[in-house]
């Protein structure tokens, strides 16, 4: 039985000491928990545990891998994971804790699962301003990856009942703290190469950011970099051949199931394991001493659909 087709009982617990302790146990066991934040309910898992992060995708049934936002308790925890330039410094000082996500260069050895960043060298990070999420961060001591706690294609949940409407039976637990204060997803600002850009509008306005920094803030490049359509998706630098069952000359073969390669996404043909390994396997293949990459077929069900979506993008010449 895989996480994508398992039917489990979803427990709803009120926010409080017992609820947070139970949620922390689920996280420690590599599971995910729907948590209130000041924006919307998020589906939280340990951002350093690639299988736990794959479980988020399995529960949401997302057709592709978007990079996820990492939630940390404070500025010091964020500094351990990302490199702040002067603009990022001032934005964090002014708006954290709060509904502002910063996309920053990730620190070497940050220990974040590559599935969280979808293989990118940057990390999206924020310090949430909700007591429940802060309590879970304190209880787990882990950075928590958390996209919105809804099945793919349904609207973002601002109440525990909304979470249950789309994820009942697909996640072990939701912590209920009533309606979320904001109901809108966080503003996303990228700080890189001395530039500041808004990648997603949200509760903190572009004007507020511009006023603070004293500069005009560029948008998402005429909409190209809207969520889900990142121009900056990780792509290998070499040609990629899909549905390969045998290695051809000059190829590094990434196997799956019975197709053995130089590496494998999952020797036992498990889609959750394959999702957890996907970006690492692509990076390893990219730095191997071969001219091309080949990838074994992955069945298009459950998480396999998201894996294939990602592989098809990797196979399109840059
Ligand atoms: P969600 O977690 O569903 O609220 O969505 C997170 C969004 O953050 C993604 O869809 C991306 O648009 C954006 N994002 C996360 N990480 C990065 C990154 N490293 N670079 C650029 N955008 C990012
Ligand atoms: Mg969402």
Short mmCIF file of C-alpha atoms and ligand atoms in Angstrom, two decimals:
data_model
loop_
_atom_site.label_atom_id
_atom_site.label_comp_id
_atom_site.label_asym_id
_atom_site.label_seq_id
_atom_site.Cartn_x
_atom_site.Cartn_y
_atom_site.Cartn_z
CA UNK A 1 0.00 0.00 0.00
CA UNK A 2 1.42 3.40 -0.90
CA UNK A 3 0.64 6.76 0.67
CA UNK A 4 -1.14 7.88 -2.50
CA UNK A 5 -3.92 5.31 -2.28
CA UNK A 6 -4.03 4.65 1.46
CA UNK A 7 -7.22 5.67 3.19
CA UNK A 8 -6.50 6.75 6.73
CA UNK A 9 -8.55 8.30 9.49
CA UNK A 10 -8.02 12.03 9.76
CA UNK A 11 -8.06 13.23 13.37
CA UNK A 12 -9.13 16.81 14.06
CA UNK A 13 -7.74 18.19 17.33
CA UNK A 14 -8.23 21.64 18.81
CA UNK A 15 -5.14 23.83 19.06
CA UNK A 16 -3.68 23.36 22.54
CA UNK A 17 -0.94 21.55 24.43
CA UNK A 18 -2.25 18.05 23.69
CA UNK A 19 -2.94 18.82 20.03
CA UNK A 20 0.53 20.25 19.42
CA UNK A 21 2.19 17.29 21.19
CA UNK A 22 0.23 14.86 18.99
CA UNK A 23 1.07 16.86 15.84
CA UNK A 24 4.77 16.90 16.77
CA UNK A 25 4.72 13.09 17.05
CA UNK A 26 3.23 12.79 13.55
CA UNK A 27 5.94 15.11 12.18
CA UNK A 28 8.70 13.19 14.00
CA UNK A 29 7.37 9.97 12.45
CA UNK A 30 7.72 11.48 8.96
CA UNK A 31 4.04 12.35 8.48
CA UNK A 32 2.29 15.61 7.64
CA UNK A 33 -0.22 17.67 9.64
CA UNK A 34 -2.59 20.42 8.49
CA UNK A 35 -1.79 23.51 10.56
CA UNK A 36 -3.33 26.95 10.83
CA UNK A 37 -1.11 29.90 9.97
CA UNK A 38 -1.99 33.59 9.73
CA UNK A 39 -2.50 33.15 5.96
CA UNK A 40 -4.20 29.81 5.20
CA UNK A 41 -4.02 26.27 6.64
CA UNK A 42 -0.74 24.67 5.56
CA UNK A 43 0.14 20.99 5.20
CA UNK A 44 3.34 20.78 7.26
CA UNK A 45 6.12 18.17 7.19
CA UNK A 46 9.79 18.05 8.21
CA UNK A 47 11.61 19.95 5.43
CA UNK A 48 14.78 17.92 6.00
CA UNK A 49 13.01 14.57 5.40
CA UNK A 50 12.56 13.91 1.68
CA UNK A 51 10.05 11.09 2.19
CA UNK A 52 7.95 13.26 4.48
CA UNK A 53 7.95 15.99 1.82
CA UNK A 54 6.98 13.44 -0.84
CA UNK A 55 4.07 12.59 1.46
CA UNK A 56 2.81 16.19 1.17
CA UNK A 57 2.66 15.80 -2.61
CA UNK A 58 1.00 12.40 -2.33
CA UNK A 59 -1.71 13.78 -0.02
CA UNK A 60 -2.38 16.86 -2.18
CA UNK A 61 -2.32 14.87 -5.40
CA UNK A 62 -0.38 17.69 -7.00
CA UNK A 63 0.25 17.10 -10.69
CA UNK A 64 3.72 18.65 -10.48
CA UNK A 65 6.44 19.67 -8.08
CA UNK A 66 6.40 23.37 -7.13
CA UNK A 67 9.02 24.53 -4.67
CA UNK A 68 7.51 24.77 -1.18
CA UNK A 69 7.79 27.45 1.49
CA UNK A 70 9.88 26.54 4.54
CA UNK A 71 8.57 27.82 7.89
CA UNK A 72 11.05 28.57 10.67
CA UNK A 73 10.56 29.93 14.21
CA UNK A 74 12.75 33.02 13.96
CA UNK A 75 15.35 35.00 12.09
CA UNK A 76 18.26 33.00 13.50
CA UNK A 77 16.77 29.75 12.18
CA UNK A 78 16.28 31.41 8.78
CA UNK A 79 19.93 32.59 8.75
CA UNK A 80 21.03 28.98 9.21
CA UNK A 81 19.30 28.05 5.94
CA UNK A 82 19.57 31.11 3.68
CA UNK A 83 21.91 33.96 2.79
CA UNK A 84 20.45 37.42 3.45
CA UNK A 85 21.51 40.47 1.47
CA UNK A 86 20.79 44.00 2.71
CA UNK A 87 17.27 44.15 1.23
CA UNK A 88 16.36 40.75 2.68
CA UNK A 89 17.72 41.89 6.01
CA UNK A 90 15.47 44.95 6.11
CA UNK A 91 12.40 43.07 4.88
CA UNK A 92 12.80 40.38 7.53
CA UNK A 93 13.34 43.02 10.19
CA UNK A 94 10.18 44.89 9.18
CA UNK A 95 7.75 42.07 8.34
CA UNK A 96 8.72 38.95 10.34
CA UNK A 97 6.95 37.25 11.93
CA UNK A 98 4.30 37.72 9.26
CA UNK A 99 2.93 36.84 5.82
CA UNK A 100 6.08 37.63 3.83
CA UNK A 101 8.05 34.86 2.12
CA UNK A 102 11.60 35.61 1.00
CA UNK A 103 13.24 33.64 -1.82
CA UNK A 104 16.97 33.70 -1.06
CA UNK A 105 20.13 31.78 -1.99
CA UNK A 106 20.23 28.61 0.08
CA UNK A 107 23.20 28.00 2.35
CA UNK A 108 25.52 25.08 1.56
CA UNK A 109 24.76 22.20 3.89
CA UNK A 110 21.37 23.63 4.89
CA UNK A 111 20.08 20.06 4.95
CA UNK A 112 16.78 20.87 3.23
CA UNK A 113 15.37 18.05 1.06
CA UNK A 114 15.87 18.84 -2.64
CA UNK A 115 12.18 18.08 -3.23
CA UNK A 116 11.35 21.17 -1.11
CA UNK A 117 13.24 23.52 -3.43
CA UNK A 118 12.45 21.44 -6.54
CA UNK A 119 16.18 21.23 -7.10
CA UNK A 120 16.70 25.02 -7.13
CA UNK A 121 19.69 26.68 -5.40
CA UNK A 122 17.27 29.10 -3.72
CA UNK A 123 14.93 28.59 -0.78
CA UNK A 124 11.56 30.22 -0.02
CA UNK A 125 11.41 30.91 3.70
CA UNK A 126 9.25 32.70 6.23
CA UNK A 127 8.62 33.17 9.96
CA UNK A 128 4.87 32.66 10.58
CA UNK A 129 2.95 34.88 13.00
CA UNK A 130 0.46 32.25 14.19
CA UNK A 131 0.77 30.79 17.71
CA UNK A 132 -0.19 27.27 16.61
CA UNK A 133 2.43 27.05 13.85
CA UNK A 134 5.01 28.62 16.18
CA UNK A 135 4.14 26.04 18.84
CA UNK A 136 4.64 23.19 16.36
CA UNK A 137 7.97 24.64 15.21
CA UNK A 138 9.08 24.79 18.85
CA UNK A 139 7.84 21.28 19.63
CA UNK A 140 9.47 19.65 16.58
CA UNK A 141 12.65 21.70 16.39
CA UNK A 142 12.51 21.17 12.62
CA UNK A 143 12.06 23.58 9.68
CA UNK A 144 8.60 22.78 8.30
CA UNK A 145 7.70 22.78 4.60
CA UNK A 146 4.04 23.70 4.21
CA UNK A 147 2.04 24.40 1.05
CA UNK A 148 -1.68 25.09 1.38
CA UNK A 149 -3.57 22.17 2.96
CA UNK A 150 -5.94 21.40 0.12
CA UNK A 151 -6.07 18.82 -2.63
CA UNK A 152 -4.65 20.05 -5.90
CA UNK A 153 -7.15 22.14 -7.82
CA UNK A 154 -9.36 23.05 -4.85
CA UNK A 155 -9.26 26.42 -3.15
CA UNK A 156 -6.98 27.31 -0.26
CA UNK A 157 -8.42 26.40 3.16
CA UNK A 158 -9.01 29.10 5.75
CA UNK A 159 -10.81 26.78 8.22
CA UNK A 160 -10.19 23.22 9.45
CA UNK A 161 -13.51 22.22 7.81
CA UNK A 162 -12.12 23.34 4.43
CA UNK A 163 -9.09 21.12 5.00
CA UNK A 164 -11.31 18.13 5.76
CA UNK A 165 -13.47 18.80 2.73
CA UNK A 166 -10.58 18.01 0.41
CA UNK A 167 -8.09 15.98 2.50
CA UNK A 168 -10.25 13.87 4.86
CA UNK A 169 -8.88 10.32 4.74
CA UNK A 170 -5.65 11.47 3.07
CA UNK A 171 -3.79 13.03 6.01
CA UNK A 172 -3.49 11.83 9.63
CA UNK A 173 -4.29 15.09 11.43
CA UNK A 174 -5.55 18.66 11.33
CA UNK A 175 -5.09 21.13 14.17
CA UNK A 176 -8.15 23.37 14.44
CA UNK A 177 -7.62 26.95 15.59
CA UNK A 178 -10.67 28.41 13.84
CA UNK A 179 -10.57 30.66 10.80
CA UNK A 180 -7.20 32.04 9.74
CA UNK A 181 -6.70 35.79 10.26
CA UNK A 182 -5.65 36.66 6.70
CA UNK A 183 -7.02 34.05 4.33
CA UNK A 184 -4.63 35.09 1.58
CA UNK A 185 -1.34 33.34 0.82
CA UNK A 186 1.87 35.13 1.78
CA UNK A 187 3.49 37.76 -0.42
CA UNK A 188 6.59 36.27 -2.08
CA UNK A 189 9.62 38.50 -2.64
CA UNK A 190 12.84 37.28 -4.26
CA UNK A 191 16.14 38.96 -3.34
CA UNK A 192 18.95 37.90 -5.62
CA UNK A 193 21.87 39.55 -7.44
CA UNK A 194 21.07 42.89 -5.82
CA UNK A 195 17.53 42.87 -7.27
CA UNK A 196 14.21 42.69 -5.47
CA UNK A 197 11.19 41.22 -7.29
CA UNK A 198 7.67 40.33 -6.26
CA UNK A 199 6.89 36.74 -7.32
CA UNK A 200 3.41 36.60 -5.78
CA UNK A 201 1.14 39.36 -4.47
CA UNK A 202 -0.23 38.87 -0.96
CA UNK A 203 -1.13 40.54 2.33
CA UNK A 204 2.02 42.71 2.33
CA UNK A 205 1.67 45.04 -0.62
CA UNK A 206 4.26 45.78 -3.25
CA UNK A 207 3.99 49.46 -2.20
CA UNK A 208 4.81 48.61 1.42
CA UNK A 209 7.91 46.75 0.27
CA UNK A 210 8.91 49.55 -2.11
CA UNK A 211 8.42 52.21 0.58
CA UNK A 212 10.54 50.34 3.06
CA UNK A 213 13.41 49.78 0.63
CA UNK A 214 13.08 53.11 -1.18
CA UNK A 215 13.16 51.44 -4.60
CA UNK A 216 10.60 50.35 -7.21
CA UNK A 217 9.83 46.65 -7.00
CA UNK A 218 9.79 44.70 -10.25
CA UNK A 219 7.00 42.22 -10.81
CA UNK A 220 7.13 38.64 -11.90
CA UNK A 221 8.33 39.51 -15.41
CA UNK A 222 4.95 40.04 -17.11
CA UNK A 223 3.47 37.11 -15.24
CA UNK A 224 5.98 34.53 -16.42
CA UNK A 225 7.06 33.68 -12.90
CA UNK A 226 3.61 33.34 -11.36
CA UNK A 227 3.33 30.44 -8.91
CA UNK A 228 3.50 27.16 -10.74
CA UNK A 229 5.08 28.68 -13.83
CA UNK A 230 8.53 29.41 -12.51
CA UNK A 231 10.94 30.50 -15.20
CA UNK A 232 13.62 29.33 -12.78
CA UNK A 233 12.69 25.64 -12.68
CA UNK A 234 15.68 23.40 -12.24
CA UNK A 235 16.68 21.72 -15.49
CA UNK A 236 19.69 19.49 -16.13
CA UNK A 237 22.31 20.91 -18.49
CA UNK A 238 22.37 17.76 -20.64
CA UNK A 239 19.86 16.14 -23.04
CA UNK A 240 17.40 13.85 -21.23
CA UNK A 241 15.81 10.77 -22.87
CA UNK A 242 12.64 9.43 -21.25
CA UNK A 243 11.12 5.93 -21.08
CA UNK A 244 14.53 4.32 -21.45
CA UNK A 245 14.73 0.61 -20.67
CA UNK A 246 18.37 0.14 -21.68
CA UNK A 247 21.39 2.41 -21.48
CA UNK A 248 22.70 3.69 -24.81
CA UNK A 249 26.32 4.73 -25.36
CA UNK A 250 27.20 7.97 -23.57
CA UNK A 251 24.19 7.89 -21.25
CA UNK A 252 23.79 7.91 -17.47
CA UNK A 253 20.70 5.79 -16.85
CA UNK A 254 18.41 6.58 -13.92
CA UNK A 255 16.50 3.39 -13.23
CA UNK A 256 13.13 2.62 -11.66
CA UNK A 257 11.73 -0.72 -10.57
CA UNK A 258 13.06 -3.54 -12.75
CA UNK A 259 15.05 -1.16 -14.96
CA UNK A 260 18.44 -1.04 -13.29
CA UNK A 261 20.60 1.93 -14.09
CA UNK A 262 23.69 3.73 -12.88
CA UNK A 263 21.36 4.96 -10.16
CA UNK A 264 17.71 4.27 -9.37
CA UNK A 265 14.75 6.37 -8.27
CA UNK A 266 13.38 3.33 -6.43
CA UNK A 267 14.54 -0.23 -6.96
CA UNK A 268 11.24 -1.50 -5.53
CA UNK A 269 9.21 0.70 -7.87
CA UNK A 270 7.76 2.86 -5.09
CA UNK A 271 6.52 6.26 -6.32
CA UNK A 272 6.90 7.98 -2.94
CA UNK A 273 10.53 6.89 -2.69
CA UNK A 274 11.05 7.92 -6.33
CA UNK A 275 9.63 11.41 -5.73
CA UNK A 276 11.82 11.82 -2.67
CA UNK A 277 14.93 10.97 -4.75
CA UNK A 278 14.02 12.69 -8.02
CA UNK A 279 15.98 15.96 -7.82
CA UNK A 280 19.00 14.38 -6.16
CA UNK A 281 19.11 11.76 -8.91
CA UNK A 282 18.91 14.46 -11.62
CA UNK A 283 21.70 16.47 -9.98
CA UNK A 284 23.91 13.38 -9.69
CA UNK A 285 23.23 12.51 -13.34
CA UNK A 286 24.01 16.07 -14.40
CA UNK A 287 27.42 16.00 -12.73
CA UNK A 288 28.28 12.45 -13.91
CA UNK A 289 30.90 12.18 -16.65
CA UNK A 290 28.45 11.28 -19.42
CA UNK A 291 27.08 13.39 -22.29
CA UNK A 292 23.43 12.48 -21.83
CA UNK A 293 20.87 11.36 -19.27
CA UNK A 294 18.28 8.61 -19.73
CA UNK A 295 15.43 7.83 -17.34
CA UNK A 296 13.43 4.62 -16.99
CA UNK A 297 9.64 4.74 -17.39
CA UNK A 298 7.66 5.57 -14.25
CA UNK A 299 3.98 4.48 -14.18
CA UNK A 300 1.71 7.51 -14.46
CA UNK A 301 -0.39 6.89 -11.34
CA UNK A 302 -0.37 8.59 -7.93
CA UNK A 303 2.84 10.54 -7.43
CA UNK A 304 4.08 9.04 -10.72
CA UNK A 305 2.09 11.70 -12.60
CA UNK A 306 3.97 14.50 -10.81
CA UNK A 307 7.29 12.73 -11.40
CA UNK A 308 6.52 12.39 -15.12
CA UNK A 309 5.46 16.04 -15.35
CA UNK A 310 8.83 17.02 -13.91
CA UNK A 311 10.74 14.61 -16.14
CA UNK A 312 9.00 15.89 -19.28
CA UNK A 313 10.08 19.44 -18.36
CA UNK A 314 13.63 18.22 -17.75
CA UNK A 315 13.63 16.61 -21.18
CA UNK A 316 12.69 19.83 -23.03
CA UNK A 317 15.87 21.51 -24.30
CA UNK A 318 16.53 24.77 -22.38
P1 LIG B 1 2.66 27.45 -1.75
O1 LIG B 1 3.66 26.72 -0.89
O2 LIG B 1 1.63 26.54 -2.35
O3 LIG B 1 2.09 28.64 -1.05
O4 LIG B 1 3.46 28.00 -3.00
C1 LIG B 1 4.81 28.32 -2.89
C2 LIG B 1 5.22 29.16 -4.08
O5 LIG B 1 6.44 29.80 -3.69
C3 LIG B 1 5.61 28.40 -5.33
O6 LIG B 1 4.55 28.14 -6.18
C4 LIG B 1 6.60 29.34 -5.99
O7 LIG B 1 5.92 30.29 -6.78
C5 LIG B 1 7.24 30.07 -4.83
N1 LIG B 1 8.59 29.60 -4.56
C6 LIG B 1 8.96 28.70 -3.63
N2 LIG B 1 10.27 28.46 -3.66
C7 LIG B 1 10.78 29.23 -4.65
C8 LIG B 1 12.07 29.42 -5.18
N3 LIG B 1 13.12 28.77 -4.70
N4 LIG B 1 12.19 30.28 -6.21
C9 LIG B 1 11.14 30.94 -6.69
N5 LIG B 1 9.88 30.80 -6.23
C10 LIG B 1 9.69 29.97 -5.22
MG1 LIG B 2 -2.03 26.33 -2.88
#
